[in-house]
CSV table of C-alpha atoms in Angstrom, one decimal:
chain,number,residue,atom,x,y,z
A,1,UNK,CA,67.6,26.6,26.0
A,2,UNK,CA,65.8,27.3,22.6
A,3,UNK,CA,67.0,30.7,21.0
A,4,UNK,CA,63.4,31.3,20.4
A,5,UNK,CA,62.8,31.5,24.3
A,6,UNK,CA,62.1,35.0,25.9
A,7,UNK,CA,62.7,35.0,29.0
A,8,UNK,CA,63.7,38.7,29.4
A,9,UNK,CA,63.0,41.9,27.5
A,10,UNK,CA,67.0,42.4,27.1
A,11,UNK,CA,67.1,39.5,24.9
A,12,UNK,CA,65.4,41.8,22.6
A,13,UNK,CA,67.4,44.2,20.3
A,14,UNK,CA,66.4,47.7,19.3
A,15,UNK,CA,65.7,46.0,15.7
A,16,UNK,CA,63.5,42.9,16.5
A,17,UNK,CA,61.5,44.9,19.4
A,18,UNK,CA,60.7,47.9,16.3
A,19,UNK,CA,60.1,44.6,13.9
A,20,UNK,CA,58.0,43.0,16.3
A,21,UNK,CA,56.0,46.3,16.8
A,22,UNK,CA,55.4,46.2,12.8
A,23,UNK,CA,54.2,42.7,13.2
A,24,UNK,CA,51.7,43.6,15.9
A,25,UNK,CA,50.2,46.3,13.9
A,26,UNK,CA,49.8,43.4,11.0
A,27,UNK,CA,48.3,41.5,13.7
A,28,UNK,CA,45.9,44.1,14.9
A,29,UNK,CA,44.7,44.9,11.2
A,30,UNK,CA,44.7,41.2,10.2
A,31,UNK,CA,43.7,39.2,14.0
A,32,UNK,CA,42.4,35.5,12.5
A,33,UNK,CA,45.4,33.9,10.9
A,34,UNK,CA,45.4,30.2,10.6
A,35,UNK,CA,48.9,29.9,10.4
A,36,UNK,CA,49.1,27.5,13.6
A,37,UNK,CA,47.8,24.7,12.4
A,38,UNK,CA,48.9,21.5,14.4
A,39,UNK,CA,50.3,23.6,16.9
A,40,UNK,CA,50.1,22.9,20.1
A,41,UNK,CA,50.4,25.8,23.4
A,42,UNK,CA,51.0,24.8,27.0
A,43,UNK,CA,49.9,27.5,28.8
A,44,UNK,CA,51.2,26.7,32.6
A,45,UNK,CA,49.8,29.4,35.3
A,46,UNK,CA,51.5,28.9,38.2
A,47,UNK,CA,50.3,32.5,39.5
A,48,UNK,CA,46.7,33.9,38.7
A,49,UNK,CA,46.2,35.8,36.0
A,50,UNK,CA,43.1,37.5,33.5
A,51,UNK,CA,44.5,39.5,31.1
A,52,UNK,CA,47.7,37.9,30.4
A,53,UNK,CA,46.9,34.5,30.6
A,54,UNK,CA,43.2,34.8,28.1
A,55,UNK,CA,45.0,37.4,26.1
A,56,UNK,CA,47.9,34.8,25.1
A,57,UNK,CA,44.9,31.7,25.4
A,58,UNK,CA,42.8,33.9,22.5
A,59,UNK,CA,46.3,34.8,20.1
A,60,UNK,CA,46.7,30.8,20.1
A,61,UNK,CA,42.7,30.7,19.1
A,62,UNK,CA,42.8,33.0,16.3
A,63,UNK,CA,46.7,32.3,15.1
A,64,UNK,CA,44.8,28.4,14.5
A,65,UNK,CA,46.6,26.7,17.1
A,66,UNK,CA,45.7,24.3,20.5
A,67,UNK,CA,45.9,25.0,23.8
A,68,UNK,CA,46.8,22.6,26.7
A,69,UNK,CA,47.7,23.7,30.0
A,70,UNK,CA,46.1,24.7,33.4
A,71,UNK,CA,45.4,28.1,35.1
A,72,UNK,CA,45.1,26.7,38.7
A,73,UNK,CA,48.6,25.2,40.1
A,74,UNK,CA,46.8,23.1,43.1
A,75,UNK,CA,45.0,20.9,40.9
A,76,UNK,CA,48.3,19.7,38.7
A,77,UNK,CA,51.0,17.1,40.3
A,78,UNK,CA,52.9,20.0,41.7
A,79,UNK,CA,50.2,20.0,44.6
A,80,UNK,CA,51.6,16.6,44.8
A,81,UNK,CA,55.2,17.6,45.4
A,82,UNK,CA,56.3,17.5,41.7
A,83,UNK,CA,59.5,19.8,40.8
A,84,UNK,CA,59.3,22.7,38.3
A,85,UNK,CA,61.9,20.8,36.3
A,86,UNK,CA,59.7,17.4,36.0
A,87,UNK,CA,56.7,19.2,35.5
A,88,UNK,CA,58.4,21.4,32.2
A,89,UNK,CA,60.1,18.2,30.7
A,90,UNK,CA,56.8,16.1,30.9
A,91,UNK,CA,54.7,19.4,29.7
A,92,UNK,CA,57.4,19.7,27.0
A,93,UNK,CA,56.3,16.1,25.4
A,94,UNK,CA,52.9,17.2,24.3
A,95,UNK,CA,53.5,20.9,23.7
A,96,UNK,CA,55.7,22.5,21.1
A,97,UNK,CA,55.7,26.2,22.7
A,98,UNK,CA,55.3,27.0,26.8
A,99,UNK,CA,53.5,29.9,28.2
A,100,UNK,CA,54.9,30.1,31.4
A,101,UNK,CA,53.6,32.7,34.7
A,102,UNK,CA,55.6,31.8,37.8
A,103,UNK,CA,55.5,33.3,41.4
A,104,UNK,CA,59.4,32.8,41.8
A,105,UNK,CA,61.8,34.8,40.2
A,106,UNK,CA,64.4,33.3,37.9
A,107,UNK,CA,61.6,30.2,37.4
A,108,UNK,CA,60.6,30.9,33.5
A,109,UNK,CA,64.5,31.0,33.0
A,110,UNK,CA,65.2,27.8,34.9
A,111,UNK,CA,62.2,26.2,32.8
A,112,UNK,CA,63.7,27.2,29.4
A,113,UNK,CA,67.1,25.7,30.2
A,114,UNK,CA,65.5,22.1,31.2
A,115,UNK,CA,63.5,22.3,27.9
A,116,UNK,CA,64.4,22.0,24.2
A,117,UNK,CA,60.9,23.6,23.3
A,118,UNK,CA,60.7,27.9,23.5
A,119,UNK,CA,59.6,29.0,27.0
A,120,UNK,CA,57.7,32.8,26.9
A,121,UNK,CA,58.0,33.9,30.4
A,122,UNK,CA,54.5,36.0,31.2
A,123,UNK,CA,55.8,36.9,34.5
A,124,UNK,CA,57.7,35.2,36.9
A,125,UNK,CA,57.6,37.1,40.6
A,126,UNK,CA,58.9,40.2,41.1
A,127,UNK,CA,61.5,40.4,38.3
A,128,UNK,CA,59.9,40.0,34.3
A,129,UNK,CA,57.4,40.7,32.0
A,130,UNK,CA,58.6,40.6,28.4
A,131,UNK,CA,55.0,40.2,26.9
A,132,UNK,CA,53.9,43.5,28.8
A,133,UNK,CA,56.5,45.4,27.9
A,134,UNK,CA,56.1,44.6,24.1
A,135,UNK,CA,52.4,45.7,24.7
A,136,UNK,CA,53.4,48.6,26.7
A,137,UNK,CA,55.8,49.9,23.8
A,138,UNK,CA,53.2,49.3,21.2
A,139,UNK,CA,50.4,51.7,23.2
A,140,UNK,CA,53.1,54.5,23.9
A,141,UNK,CA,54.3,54.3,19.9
A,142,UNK,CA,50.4,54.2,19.1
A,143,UNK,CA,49.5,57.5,21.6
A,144,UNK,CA,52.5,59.5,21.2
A,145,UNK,CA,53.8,58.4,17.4
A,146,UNK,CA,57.5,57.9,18.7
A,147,UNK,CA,59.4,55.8,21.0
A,148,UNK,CA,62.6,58.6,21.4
A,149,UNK,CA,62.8,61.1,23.8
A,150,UNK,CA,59.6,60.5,26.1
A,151,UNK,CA,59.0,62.2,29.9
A,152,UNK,CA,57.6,58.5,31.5
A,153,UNK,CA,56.5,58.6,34.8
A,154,UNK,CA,56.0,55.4,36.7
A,155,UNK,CA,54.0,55.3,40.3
A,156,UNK,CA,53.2,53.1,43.0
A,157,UNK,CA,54.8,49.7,43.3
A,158,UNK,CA,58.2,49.9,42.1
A,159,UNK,CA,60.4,47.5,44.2
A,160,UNK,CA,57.8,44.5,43.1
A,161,UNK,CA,56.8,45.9,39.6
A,162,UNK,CA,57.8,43.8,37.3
A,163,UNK,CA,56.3,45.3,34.6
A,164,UNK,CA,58.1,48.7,35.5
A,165,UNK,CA,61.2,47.0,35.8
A,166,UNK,CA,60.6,45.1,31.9
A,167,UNK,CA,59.4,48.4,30.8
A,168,UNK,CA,63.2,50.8,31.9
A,169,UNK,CA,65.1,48.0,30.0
A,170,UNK,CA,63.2,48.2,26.8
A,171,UNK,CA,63.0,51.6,27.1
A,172,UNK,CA,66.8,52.0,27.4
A,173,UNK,CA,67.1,52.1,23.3
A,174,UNK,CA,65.2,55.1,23.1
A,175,UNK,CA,66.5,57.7,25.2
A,176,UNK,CA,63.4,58.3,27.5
A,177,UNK,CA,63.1,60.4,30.9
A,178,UNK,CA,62.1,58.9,33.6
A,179,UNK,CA,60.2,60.0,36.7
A,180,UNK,CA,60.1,57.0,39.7
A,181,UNK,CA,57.5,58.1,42.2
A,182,UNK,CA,57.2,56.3,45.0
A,183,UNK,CA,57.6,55.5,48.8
A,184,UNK,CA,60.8,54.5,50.6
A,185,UNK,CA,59.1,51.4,51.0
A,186,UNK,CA,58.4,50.2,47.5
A,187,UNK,CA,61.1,52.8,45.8
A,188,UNK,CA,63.0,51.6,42.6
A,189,UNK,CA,65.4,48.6,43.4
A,190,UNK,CA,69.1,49.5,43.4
A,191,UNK,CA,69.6,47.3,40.3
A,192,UNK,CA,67.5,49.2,37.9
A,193,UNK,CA,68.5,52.6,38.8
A,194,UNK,CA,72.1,51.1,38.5
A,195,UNK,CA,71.2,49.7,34.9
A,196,UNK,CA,69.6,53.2,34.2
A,197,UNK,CA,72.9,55.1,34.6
A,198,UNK,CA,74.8,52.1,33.0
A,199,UNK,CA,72.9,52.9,29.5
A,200,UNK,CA,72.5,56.8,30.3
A,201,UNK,CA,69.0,56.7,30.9
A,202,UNK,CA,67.9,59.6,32.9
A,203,UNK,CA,65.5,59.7,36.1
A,204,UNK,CA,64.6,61.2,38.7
A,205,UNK,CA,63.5,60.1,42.0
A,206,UNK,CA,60.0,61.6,43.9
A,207,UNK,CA,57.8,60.5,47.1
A,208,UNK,CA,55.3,62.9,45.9
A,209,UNK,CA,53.1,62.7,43.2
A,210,UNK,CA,53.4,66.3,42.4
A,211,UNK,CA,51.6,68.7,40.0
A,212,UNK,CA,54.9,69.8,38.4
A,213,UNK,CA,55.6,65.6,37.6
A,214,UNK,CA,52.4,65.2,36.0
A,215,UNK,CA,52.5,68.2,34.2
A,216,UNK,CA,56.0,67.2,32.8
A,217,UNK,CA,54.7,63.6,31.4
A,218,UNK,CA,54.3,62.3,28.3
A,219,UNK,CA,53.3,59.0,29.5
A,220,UNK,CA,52.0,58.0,33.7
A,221,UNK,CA,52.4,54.4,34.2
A,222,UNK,CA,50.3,53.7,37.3
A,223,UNK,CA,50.8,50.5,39.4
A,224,UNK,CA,49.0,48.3,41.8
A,225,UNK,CA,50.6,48.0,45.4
A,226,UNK,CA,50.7,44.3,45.3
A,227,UNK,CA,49.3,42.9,48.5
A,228,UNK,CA,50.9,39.4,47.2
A,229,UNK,CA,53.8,40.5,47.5
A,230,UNK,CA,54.0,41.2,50.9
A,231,UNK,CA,54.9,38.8,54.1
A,232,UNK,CA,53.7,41.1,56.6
A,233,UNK,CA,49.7,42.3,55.9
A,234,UNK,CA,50.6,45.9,58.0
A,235,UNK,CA,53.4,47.0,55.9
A,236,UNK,CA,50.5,46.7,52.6
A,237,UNK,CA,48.3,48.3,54.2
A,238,UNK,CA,50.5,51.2,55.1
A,239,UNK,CA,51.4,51.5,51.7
A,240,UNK,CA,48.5,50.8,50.0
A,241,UNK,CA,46.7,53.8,49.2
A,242,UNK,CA,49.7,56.5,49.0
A,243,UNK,CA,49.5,57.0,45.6
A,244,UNK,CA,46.0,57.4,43.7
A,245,UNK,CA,44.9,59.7,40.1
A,246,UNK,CA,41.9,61.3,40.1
A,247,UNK,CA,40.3,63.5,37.0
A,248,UNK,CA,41.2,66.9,38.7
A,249,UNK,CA,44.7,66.0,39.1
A,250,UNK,CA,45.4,65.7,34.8
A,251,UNK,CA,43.6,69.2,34.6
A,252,UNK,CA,46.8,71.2,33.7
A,253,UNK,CA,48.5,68.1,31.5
A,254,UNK,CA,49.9,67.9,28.1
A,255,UNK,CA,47.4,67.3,25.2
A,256,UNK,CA,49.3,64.0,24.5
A,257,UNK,CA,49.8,62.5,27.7
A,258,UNK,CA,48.4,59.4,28.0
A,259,UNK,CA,47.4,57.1,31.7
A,260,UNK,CA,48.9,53.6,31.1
A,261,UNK,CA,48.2,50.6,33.8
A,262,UNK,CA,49.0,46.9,33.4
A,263,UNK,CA,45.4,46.1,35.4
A,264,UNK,CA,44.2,45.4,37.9
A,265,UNK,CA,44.1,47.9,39.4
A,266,UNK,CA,42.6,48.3,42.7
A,267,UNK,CA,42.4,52.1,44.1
A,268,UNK,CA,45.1,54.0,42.2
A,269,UNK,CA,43.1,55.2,39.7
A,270,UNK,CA,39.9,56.5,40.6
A,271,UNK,CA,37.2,55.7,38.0
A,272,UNK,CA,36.0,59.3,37.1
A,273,UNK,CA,39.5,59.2,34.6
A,274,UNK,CA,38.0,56.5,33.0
A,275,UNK,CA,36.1,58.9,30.7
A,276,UNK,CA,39.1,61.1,30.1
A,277,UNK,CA,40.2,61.0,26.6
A,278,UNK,CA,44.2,60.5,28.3
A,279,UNK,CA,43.0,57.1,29.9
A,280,UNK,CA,44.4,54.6,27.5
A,281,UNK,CA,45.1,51.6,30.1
A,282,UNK,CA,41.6,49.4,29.0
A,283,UNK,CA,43.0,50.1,24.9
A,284,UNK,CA,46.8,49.2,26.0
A,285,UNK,CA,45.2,45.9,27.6
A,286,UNK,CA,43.6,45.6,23.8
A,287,UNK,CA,46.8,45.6,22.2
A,288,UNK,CA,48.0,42.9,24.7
A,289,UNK,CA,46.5,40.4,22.4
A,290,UNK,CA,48.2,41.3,18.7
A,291,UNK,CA,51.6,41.6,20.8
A,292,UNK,CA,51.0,38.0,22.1
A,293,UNK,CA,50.0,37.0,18.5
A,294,UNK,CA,53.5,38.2,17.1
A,295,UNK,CA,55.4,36.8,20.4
A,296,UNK,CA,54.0,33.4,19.7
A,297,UNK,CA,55.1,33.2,15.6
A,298,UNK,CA,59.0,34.5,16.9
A,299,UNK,CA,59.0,31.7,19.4
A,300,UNK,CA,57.5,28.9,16.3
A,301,UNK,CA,59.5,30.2,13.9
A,302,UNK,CA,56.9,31.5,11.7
A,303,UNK,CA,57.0,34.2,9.1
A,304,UNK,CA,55.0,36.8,9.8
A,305,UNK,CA,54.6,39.8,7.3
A,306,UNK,CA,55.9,43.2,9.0
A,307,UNK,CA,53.8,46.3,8.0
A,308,UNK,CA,56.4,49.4,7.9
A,309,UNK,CA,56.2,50.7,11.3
A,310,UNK,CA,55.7,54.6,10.2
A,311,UNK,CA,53.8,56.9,12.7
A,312,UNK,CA,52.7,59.2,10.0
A,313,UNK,CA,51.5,56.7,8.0
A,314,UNK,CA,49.6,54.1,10.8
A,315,UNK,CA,48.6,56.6,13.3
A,316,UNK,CA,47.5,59.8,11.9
């Protein structure tokens, strides 16, 4: 496995995710770099994907670099019956980096250990998304000017969330409070809330998306309920709708709070908050792509110059 694989947001100290954060905010000020020159990306998207997968795509176009890859698994040789493992180590002689979305969990870490060349996992089932979560801390640091001591509240999906689950790891360095709404059937797993009081992190636990919770936020994470995630079609559709933001609902909210949502969504957010100042989730897709840009250059090897990450001074 190469060092310079990230397969997991915990492979990420406190230091390198606040340096890579500086190195996005060169990238958003500074986007066409051609510092990938003979560079080649394998971009392998097992799963399908828009924002991840033309986010990373465009960060290879303006970094310089080439793409390979596919974004449709039925018409590469694993239609044919080709392992994961044969399909990385052929991949891995034309490519020097692999961006990898997966619909099992544990696959982007299997992949890197049967490679030499970096693997970025860009989600693989229900269990990580490193890249999100980088972009995720970049639009909280941009919207509330600190990391520390932040009232999150994450809604919908959280048993198949990966992003949620990225997101409570990363946020672990930075002493945050978080709210976990949701229904008994798609409540937190047991593992995260374990990790939570392993590192001290705080959080509470609510079915209903109350008034008093969004009036205590900083940040609401809103999630999709997943329909691909489920084997039986009448337990989504029980679930499905539980949990949905409207405009009138953010009437009596903090001046900072701020509506995050890794997209799509579906019918969780109705589309009069849209036009609300707090909505932030089309801007946080935005930053998806200078996150990516930084990701890559860790995984190459490439210098990239860090602009002192200073709220006061970048985000006025």
């Amino acid at each position: 496995m190469s060092s310079k694989s990230l397969v997991s947001i915990s492979e990420l100290s406190k230091n390198e995710i606040l340096r890579l954060l500086g190195q996005t905010r060169f990238f958003e000020e500074n986007p066409n770099q051609k510092i990938l020159d003979g560079k080649i990306v394998a971009t392998l998207f097992f799963e399908p994907s828009t924002r991840t997968r033309l986010s990373f795509e465009t960060a290879v176009n303006r970094l310089g670099g080439r793409i390979i890859g596919f974004s449709d698994a039925s018409t590469t040789s694993s239609s044919k019956g080709e392992t994961l493992r044969d399909t990385i180590k052929m991949v891995s002689n034309y490519a020097d980096l692999i961006i990898m979305r997966h619909y099992l969990e544990g696959a982007a870490r299997y992949a890197s250990e049967v490679t030499d060349i970096p693997v970025i996992n860009a989600g693989d089932g229900a269990n990580q998304h490193p890249s999100q979560t980088m972009l995720d801390l970049y639009s909280i640091y941009k919207t509330q000017k600190k990391l520390d001591n932040l009232t999150i509240t994450l809604v919908g999906d959280l048993k198949y969330g990966r992003t949620v689950h990225s997101l409570i790891m990363a946020m672990g360095h930075f002493s945050p409070h978080f709210n976990f709404v949701a229904c008994n059937e798609l409540k937190m797993p047991q593992e995260y809330k374990d990790y939570c009081r392993e590192h001290g992190i705080s959080f509470t636990e609510h079915t209903d998306f109350s008034k008093e919770v969004i009036y205590s936020s900083d940040i609401i994470y809103m999630t999709r309920v997943q329909r691909e995630r489920f084997t039986d079609i009448m337990e989504y559709e029980k679930v499905k709708d539980l949990y949905n933001l409207s405009n009138s609902m953010l009437e009596g909210a903090k001046k900072n709070l701020k509506i995050l949502h890794p997209l799509p969504r579906v019918n969780e957010i109705n589309i009069d908050v849209d036009d609300n100042p707090k909505a932030y989730y089309f801007q946080q897709a935005k930053n998806g792509l200078f996150t990516r840009q930084a990701l890559i250059c860790r995984s190459l090897g490439i210098d990239v110059p860090e602009l002192n990450f200073e709220a006061n001074r970048y985000f006025p």
